[in-house]
CSV table of C-alpha atoms in Angstrom, one decimal:
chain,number,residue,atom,x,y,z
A,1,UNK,CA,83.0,100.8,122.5
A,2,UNK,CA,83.4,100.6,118.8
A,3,UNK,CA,84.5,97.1,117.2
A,4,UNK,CA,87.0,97.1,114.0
A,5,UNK,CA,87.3,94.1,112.1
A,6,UNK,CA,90.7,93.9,110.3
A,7,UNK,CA,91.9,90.9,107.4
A,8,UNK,CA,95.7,91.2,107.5
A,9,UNK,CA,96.3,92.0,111.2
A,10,UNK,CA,99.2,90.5,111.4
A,11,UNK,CA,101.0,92.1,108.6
A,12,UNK,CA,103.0,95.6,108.6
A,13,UNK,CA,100.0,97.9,108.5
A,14,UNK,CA,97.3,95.2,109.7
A,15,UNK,CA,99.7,95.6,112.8
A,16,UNK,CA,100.3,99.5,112.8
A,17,UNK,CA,96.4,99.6,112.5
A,18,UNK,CA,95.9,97.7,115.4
A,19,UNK,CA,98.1,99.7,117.7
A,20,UNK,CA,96.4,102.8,116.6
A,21,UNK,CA,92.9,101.7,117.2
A,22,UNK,CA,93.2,100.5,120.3
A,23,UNK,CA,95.3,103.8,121.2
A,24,UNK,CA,91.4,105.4,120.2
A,25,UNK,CA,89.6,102.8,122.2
A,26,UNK,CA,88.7,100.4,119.4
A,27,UNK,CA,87.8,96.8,120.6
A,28,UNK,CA,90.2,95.1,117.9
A,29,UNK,CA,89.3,92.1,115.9
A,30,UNK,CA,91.8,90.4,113.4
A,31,UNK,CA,90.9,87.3,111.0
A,32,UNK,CA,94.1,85.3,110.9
A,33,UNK,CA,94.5,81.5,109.1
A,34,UNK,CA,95.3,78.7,111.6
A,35,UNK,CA,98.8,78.0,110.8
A,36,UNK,CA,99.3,81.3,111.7
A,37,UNK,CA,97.9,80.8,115.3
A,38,UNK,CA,99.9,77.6,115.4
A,39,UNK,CA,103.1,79.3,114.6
A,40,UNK,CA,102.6,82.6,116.8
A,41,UNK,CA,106.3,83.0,116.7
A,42,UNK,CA,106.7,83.6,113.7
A,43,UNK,CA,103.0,84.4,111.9
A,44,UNK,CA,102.5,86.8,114.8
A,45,UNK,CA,105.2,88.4,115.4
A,46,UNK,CA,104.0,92.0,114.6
A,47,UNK,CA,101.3,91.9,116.8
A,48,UNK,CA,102.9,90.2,119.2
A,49,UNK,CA,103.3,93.3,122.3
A,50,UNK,CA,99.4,93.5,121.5
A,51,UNK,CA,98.0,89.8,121.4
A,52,UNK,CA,96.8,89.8,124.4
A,53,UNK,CA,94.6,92.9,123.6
A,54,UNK,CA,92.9,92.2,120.9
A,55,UNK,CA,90.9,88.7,119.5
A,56,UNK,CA,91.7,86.5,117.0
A,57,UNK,CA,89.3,84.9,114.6
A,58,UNK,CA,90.1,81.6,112.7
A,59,UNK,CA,89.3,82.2,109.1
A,60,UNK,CA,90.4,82.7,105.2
A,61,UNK,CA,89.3,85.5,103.0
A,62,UNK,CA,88.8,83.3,100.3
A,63,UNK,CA,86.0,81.5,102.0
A,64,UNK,CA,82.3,82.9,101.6
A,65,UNK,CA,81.3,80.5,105.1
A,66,UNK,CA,84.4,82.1,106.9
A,67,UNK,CA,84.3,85.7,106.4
A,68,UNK,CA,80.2,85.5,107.0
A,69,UNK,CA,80.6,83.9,110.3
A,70,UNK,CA,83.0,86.1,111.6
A,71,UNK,CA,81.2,89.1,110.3
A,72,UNK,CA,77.9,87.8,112.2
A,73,UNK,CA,80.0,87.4,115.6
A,74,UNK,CA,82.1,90.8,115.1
A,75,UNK,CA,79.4,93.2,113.8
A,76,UNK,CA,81.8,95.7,113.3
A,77,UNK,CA,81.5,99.3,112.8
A,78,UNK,CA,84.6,99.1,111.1
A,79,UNK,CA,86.3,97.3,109.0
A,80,UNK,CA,89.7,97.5,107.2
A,81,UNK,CA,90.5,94.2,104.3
A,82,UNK,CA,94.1,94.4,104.0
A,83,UNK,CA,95.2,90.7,103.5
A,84,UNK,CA,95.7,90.5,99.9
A,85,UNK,CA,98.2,88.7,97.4
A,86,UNK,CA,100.7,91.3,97.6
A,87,UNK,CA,103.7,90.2,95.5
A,88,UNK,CA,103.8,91.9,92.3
A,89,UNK,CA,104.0,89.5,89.3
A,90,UNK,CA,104.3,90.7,85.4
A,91,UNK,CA,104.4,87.4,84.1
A,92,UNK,CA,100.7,86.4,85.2
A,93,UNK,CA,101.6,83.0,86.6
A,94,UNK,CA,99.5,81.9,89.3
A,95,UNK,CA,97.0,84.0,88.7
A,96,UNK,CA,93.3,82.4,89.9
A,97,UNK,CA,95.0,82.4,93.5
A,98,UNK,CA,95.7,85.8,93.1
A,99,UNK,CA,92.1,87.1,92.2
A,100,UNK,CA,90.4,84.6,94.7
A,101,UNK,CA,92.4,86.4,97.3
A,102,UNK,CA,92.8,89.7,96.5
A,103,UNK,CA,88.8,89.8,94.5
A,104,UNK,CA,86.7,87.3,95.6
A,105,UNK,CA,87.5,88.4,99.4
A,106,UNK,CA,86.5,92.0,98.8
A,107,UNK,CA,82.9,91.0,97.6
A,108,UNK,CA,82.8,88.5,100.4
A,109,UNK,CA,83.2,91.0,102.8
A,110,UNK,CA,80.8,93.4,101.6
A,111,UNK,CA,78.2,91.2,100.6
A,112,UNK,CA,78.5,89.7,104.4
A,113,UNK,CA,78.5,93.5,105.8
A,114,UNK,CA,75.5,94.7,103.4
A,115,UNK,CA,73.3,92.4,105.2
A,116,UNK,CA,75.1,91.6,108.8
A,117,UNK,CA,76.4,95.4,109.3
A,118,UNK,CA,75.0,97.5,106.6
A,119,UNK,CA,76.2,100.6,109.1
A,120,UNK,CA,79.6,99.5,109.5
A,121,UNK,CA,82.4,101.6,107.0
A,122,UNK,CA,84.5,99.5,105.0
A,123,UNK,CA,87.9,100.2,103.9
A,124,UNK,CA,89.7,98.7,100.9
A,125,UNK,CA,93.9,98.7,100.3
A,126,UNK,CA,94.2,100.0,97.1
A,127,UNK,CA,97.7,99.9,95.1
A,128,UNK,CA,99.5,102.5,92.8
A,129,UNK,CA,99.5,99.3,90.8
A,130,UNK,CA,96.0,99.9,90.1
A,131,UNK,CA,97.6,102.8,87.8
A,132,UNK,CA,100.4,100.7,86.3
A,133,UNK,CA,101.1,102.2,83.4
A,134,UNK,CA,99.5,105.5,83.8
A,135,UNK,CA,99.4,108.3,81.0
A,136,UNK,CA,100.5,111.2,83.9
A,137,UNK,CA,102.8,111.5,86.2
A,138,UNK,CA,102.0,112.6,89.5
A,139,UNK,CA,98.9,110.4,89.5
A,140,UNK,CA,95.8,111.5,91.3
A,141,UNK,CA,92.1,110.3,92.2
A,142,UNK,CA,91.2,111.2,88.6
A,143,UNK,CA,94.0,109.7,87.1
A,144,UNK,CA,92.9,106.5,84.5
A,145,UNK,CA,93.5,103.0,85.6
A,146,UNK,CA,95.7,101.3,83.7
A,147,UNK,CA,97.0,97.9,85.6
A,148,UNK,CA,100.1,96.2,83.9
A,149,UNK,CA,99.6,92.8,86.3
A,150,UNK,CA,97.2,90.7,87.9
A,151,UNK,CA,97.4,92.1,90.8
A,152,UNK,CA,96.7,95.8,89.3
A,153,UNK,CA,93.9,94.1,87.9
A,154,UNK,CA,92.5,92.3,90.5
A,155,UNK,CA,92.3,95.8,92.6
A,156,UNK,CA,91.2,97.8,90.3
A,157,UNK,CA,88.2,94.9,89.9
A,158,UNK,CA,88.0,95.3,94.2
A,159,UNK,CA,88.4,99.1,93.7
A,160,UNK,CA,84.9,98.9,91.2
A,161,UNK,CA,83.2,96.6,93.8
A,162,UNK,CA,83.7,98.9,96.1
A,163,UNK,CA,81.9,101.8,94.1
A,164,UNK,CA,79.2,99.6,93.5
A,165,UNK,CA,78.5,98.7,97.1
A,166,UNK,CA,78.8,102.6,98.3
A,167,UNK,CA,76.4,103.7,95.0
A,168,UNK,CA,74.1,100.8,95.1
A,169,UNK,CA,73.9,99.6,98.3
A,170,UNK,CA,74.6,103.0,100.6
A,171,UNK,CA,77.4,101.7,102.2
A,172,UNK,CA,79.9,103.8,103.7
A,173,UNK,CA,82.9,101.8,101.5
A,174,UNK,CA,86.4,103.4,100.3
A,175,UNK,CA,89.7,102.6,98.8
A,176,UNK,CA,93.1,103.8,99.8
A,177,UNK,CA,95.1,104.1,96.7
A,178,UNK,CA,97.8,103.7,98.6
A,179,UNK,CA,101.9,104.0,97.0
A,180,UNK,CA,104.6,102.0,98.6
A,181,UNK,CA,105.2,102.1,102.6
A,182,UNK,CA,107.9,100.9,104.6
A,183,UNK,CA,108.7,100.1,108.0
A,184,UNK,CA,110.6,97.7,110.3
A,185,UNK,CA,107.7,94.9,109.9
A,186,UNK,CA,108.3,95.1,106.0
A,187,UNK,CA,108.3,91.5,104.4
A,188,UNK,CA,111.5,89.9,103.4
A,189,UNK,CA,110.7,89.8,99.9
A,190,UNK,CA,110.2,93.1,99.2
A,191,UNK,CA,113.6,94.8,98.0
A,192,UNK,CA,113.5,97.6,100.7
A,193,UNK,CA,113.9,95.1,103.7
A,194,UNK,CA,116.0,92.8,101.6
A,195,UNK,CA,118.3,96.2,101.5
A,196,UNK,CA,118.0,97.4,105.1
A,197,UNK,CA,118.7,93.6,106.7
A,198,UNK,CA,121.6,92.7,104.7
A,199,UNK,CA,123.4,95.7,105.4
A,200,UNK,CA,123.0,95.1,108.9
A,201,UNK,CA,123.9,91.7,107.9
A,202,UNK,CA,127.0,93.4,106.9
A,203,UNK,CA,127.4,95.4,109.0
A,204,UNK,CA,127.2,92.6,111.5
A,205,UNK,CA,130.0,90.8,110.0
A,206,UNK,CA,127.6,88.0,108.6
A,207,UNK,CA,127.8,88.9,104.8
A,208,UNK,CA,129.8,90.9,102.5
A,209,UNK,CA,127.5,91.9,99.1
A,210,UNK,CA,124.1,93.1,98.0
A,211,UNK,CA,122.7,91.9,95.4
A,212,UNK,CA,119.6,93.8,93.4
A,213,UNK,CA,118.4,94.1,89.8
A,214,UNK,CA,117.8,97.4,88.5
A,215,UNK,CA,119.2,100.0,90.8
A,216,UNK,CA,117.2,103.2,88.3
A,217,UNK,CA,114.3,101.8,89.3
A,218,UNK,CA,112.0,104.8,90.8
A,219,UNK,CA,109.5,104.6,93.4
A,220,UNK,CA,107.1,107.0,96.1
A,221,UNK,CA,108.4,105.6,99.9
A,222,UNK,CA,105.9,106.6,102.6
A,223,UNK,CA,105.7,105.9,106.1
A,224,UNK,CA,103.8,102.5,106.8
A,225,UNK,CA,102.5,104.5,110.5
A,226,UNK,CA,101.9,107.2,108.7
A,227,UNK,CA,99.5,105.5,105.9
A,228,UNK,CA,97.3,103.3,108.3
A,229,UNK,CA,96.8,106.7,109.9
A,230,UNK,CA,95.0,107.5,106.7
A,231,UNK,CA,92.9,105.0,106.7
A,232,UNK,CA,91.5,105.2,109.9
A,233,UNK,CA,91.0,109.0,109.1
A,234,UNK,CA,88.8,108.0,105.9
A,235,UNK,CA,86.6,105.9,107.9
A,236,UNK,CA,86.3,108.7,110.3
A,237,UNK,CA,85.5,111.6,107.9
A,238,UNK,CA,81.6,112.3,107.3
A,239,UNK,CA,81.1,111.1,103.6
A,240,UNK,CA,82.7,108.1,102.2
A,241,UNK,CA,85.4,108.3,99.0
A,242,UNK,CA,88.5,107.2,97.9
A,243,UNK,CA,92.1,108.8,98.2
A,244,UNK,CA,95.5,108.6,96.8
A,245,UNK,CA,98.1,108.4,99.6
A,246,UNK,CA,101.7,108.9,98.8
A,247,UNK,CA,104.7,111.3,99.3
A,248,UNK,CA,104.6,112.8,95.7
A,249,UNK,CA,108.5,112.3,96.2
A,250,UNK,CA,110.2,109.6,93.9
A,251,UNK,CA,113.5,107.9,95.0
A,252,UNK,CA,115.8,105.1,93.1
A,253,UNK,CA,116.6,101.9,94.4
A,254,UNK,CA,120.3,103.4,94.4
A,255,UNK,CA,119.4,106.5,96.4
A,256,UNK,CA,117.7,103.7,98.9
A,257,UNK,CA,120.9,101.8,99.3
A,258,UNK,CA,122.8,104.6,99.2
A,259,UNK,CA,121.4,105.9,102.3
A,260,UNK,CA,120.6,102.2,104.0
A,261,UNK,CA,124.6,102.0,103.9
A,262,UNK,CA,125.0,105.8,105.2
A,263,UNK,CA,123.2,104.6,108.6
A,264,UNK,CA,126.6,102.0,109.2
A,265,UNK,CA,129.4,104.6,107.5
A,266,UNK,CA,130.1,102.2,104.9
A,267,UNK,CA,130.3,102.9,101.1
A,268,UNK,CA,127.2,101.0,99.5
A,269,UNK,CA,129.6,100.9,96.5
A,270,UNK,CA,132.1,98.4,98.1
A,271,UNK,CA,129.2,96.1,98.8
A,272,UNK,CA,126.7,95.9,95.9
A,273,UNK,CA,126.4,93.1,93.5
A,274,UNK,CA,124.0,93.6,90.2
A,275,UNK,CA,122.5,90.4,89.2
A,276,UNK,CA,120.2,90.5,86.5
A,277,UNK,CA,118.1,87.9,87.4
A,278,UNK,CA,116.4,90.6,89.9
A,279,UNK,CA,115.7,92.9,86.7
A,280,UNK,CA,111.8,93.5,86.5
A,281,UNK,CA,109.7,95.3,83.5
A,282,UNK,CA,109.8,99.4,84.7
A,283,UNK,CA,106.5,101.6,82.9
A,284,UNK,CA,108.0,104.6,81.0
A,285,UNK,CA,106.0,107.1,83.4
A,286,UNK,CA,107.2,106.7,87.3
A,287,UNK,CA,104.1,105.7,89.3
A,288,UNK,CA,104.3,108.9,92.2
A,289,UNK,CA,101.5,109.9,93.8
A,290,UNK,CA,99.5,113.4,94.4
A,291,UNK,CA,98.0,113.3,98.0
A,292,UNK,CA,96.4,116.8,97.8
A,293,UNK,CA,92.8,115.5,98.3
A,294,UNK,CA,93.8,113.5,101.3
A,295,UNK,CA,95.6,116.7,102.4
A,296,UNK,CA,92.8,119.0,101.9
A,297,UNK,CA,90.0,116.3,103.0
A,298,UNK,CA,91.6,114.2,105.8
A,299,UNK,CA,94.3,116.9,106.8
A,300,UNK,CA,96.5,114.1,106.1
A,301,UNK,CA,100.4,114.5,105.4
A,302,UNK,CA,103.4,112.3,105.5
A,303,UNK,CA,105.4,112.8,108.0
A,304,UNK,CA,108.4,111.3,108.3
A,305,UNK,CA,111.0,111.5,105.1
A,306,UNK,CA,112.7,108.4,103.6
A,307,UNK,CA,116.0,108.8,105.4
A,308,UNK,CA,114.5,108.4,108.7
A,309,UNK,CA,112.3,105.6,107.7
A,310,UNK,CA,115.2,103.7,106.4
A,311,UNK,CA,117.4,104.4,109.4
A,312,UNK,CA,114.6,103.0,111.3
A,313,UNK,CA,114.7,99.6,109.7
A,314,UNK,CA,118.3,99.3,109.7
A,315,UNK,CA,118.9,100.1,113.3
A,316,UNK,CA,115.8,97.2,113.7
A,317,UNK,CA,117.5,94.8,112.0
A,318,UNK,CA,120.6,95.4,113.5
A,319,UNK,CA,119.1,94.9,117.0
A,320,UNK,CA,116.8,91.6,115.6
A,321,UNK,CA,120.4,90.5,114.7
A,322,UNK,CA,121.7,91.3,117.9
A,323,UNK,CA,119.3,89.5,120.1
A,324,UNK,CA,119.9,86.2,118.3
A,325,UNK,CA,123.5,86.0,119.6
């Protein structure tokens, strides 16, 4: 039985990941800190219909001693490093904690696999923010880095790594470039959830506005399912590379709420508060990908369009809502 080693496994696609591995007969490994194990309820809750089925290592990425331990007890054939520092900052505050995480991890990893596993294959979460302000628009594999925040940077510094280890070292290592993905298990803090539970907030009777920043703010919605499909399916194919993975299909913030509110028949127009405060720096060029190579390569496509997605995590949080009273 092949072993998979995954950093992030209780996360939105750590947790989709999960799911689909075991569905292929993976022995499932996940790295999780110990708060999180003493706070299941909450720390675990994506994985929580599978916790029983896969095992849990006590560790942090940022920890040479940590990841090296667990690497000697997994010896994984696979192995996907998804925990990362994911909140996009353009004001560069707290930055050291965001390239010890998000860096420092990735060469942990692969330093520990390059002489624990050297057979195992070694995937990477890339970002579209790698391409930050990018000088074409739809951005592919050969499109020029050009990060506008530390977190850009710090994967685009992981993303090199990773090149290093696969031309230096033969190891089978890739990066998913991967553009946004949303689900049900989306964080709070990112603005799509933050649409789709308060208008089942209100929709519940438990508030009555939105507020957001910028509604002409553009971005490429995927499938969170659909993208840890990809991954699994670059760690399958016979050489090692890297992908962009992404509907090629941008969408405003408006057009989001718009259809968020659609799902309960209610006007998104008699809810929505603008407060500037929630205003972020947008690049002139819209970051939207171009997954031809992963089409052509992986026989990859998205599959389900943003409508559906959204209705999705509406109709969740309406029934997380539900279940609390």
């Amino acid at each position: 039985m092949k072993r998979a080693l995954i950093t992030g496994i209780n996360g939105q696609d750590g947790s989709y990941l999960a799911e689909l591995l075991l569905s292929k007969g993976f022995e499932v490994h996940g790295l999780v800190r110990r708060e999180a194990l003493e706070d299941r309820y909450h720390r675990l809750s994506n994985i929580a219909p599978i916790k029983d089925r896969v095992c849990l290592h006590v560790g942090s990425v940022d920890n040479h001693l940590s990841i090296y331990k667990v690497v000697a007890e997994v010896r994984p054939d696979q192995c996907y490093h998804l925990a990362a520092s994911s909140f996009v900052s353009y004001a560069f505050d707290d930055e050291g904690a965001s390239l010890a995480t998000n860096f420092s991890s990735t060469h942990f990893l692969l330093s520990s696999l390059k002489e624990l596993a050297p057979d195992c294959r070694f995937y990477l979460a890339g970002s579209s923010e790698m391409f930050g302000e990018p000088n074409v628009t739809p951005q592919d594999e050969t499109t020029r880095f050009n990060p506008r925040s530390i977190y850009g940077i710090s994967k685009v510094a992981s993303h090199h790594l990773v090149t290093n280890y696969r031309s230096q070292h033969q190891l089978f290592a890739c990066t998913g470039i991967l553009y946004n993905h949303e689900s049900p298990r989306r964080k709070y803090e990112f603005v799509t959830r933050k649409i789709s539970s308060t208008v089942a907030r209100i929709h519940c009777g438990l508030a009555d506005r939105l507020e957001l920043g910028n509604l002409h703010a553009s971005r490429d919605w995927g499938y969170a399912p659909d993208y840890v499909d990809a991954m699994q399916r670059m760690l399958e194919h016979d050489t090692p590379d890297d992908y962009v993975i992404a509907t090629g299909n941008l969408h405003t913030v408006e057009e989001f709420v718009e259809m968020a509110f659609s799902v309960v028949s209610k006007d998104y127009r008699n809810y929505l508060a603008i407060n500037p405060e929630y205003y972020r720096p947008e690049g002139k060029t819209p970051l939207v990908g171009d997954c031809a190579k992963s089409s052509r390569v992986l026989g990859w496509q998205p599959t389900k369009p943003l409508q559906a997605i959204i209705e999705e995590m509406v109709l969740a949080d309406i029934r997380l809502l539900e279940s609390k009273t």
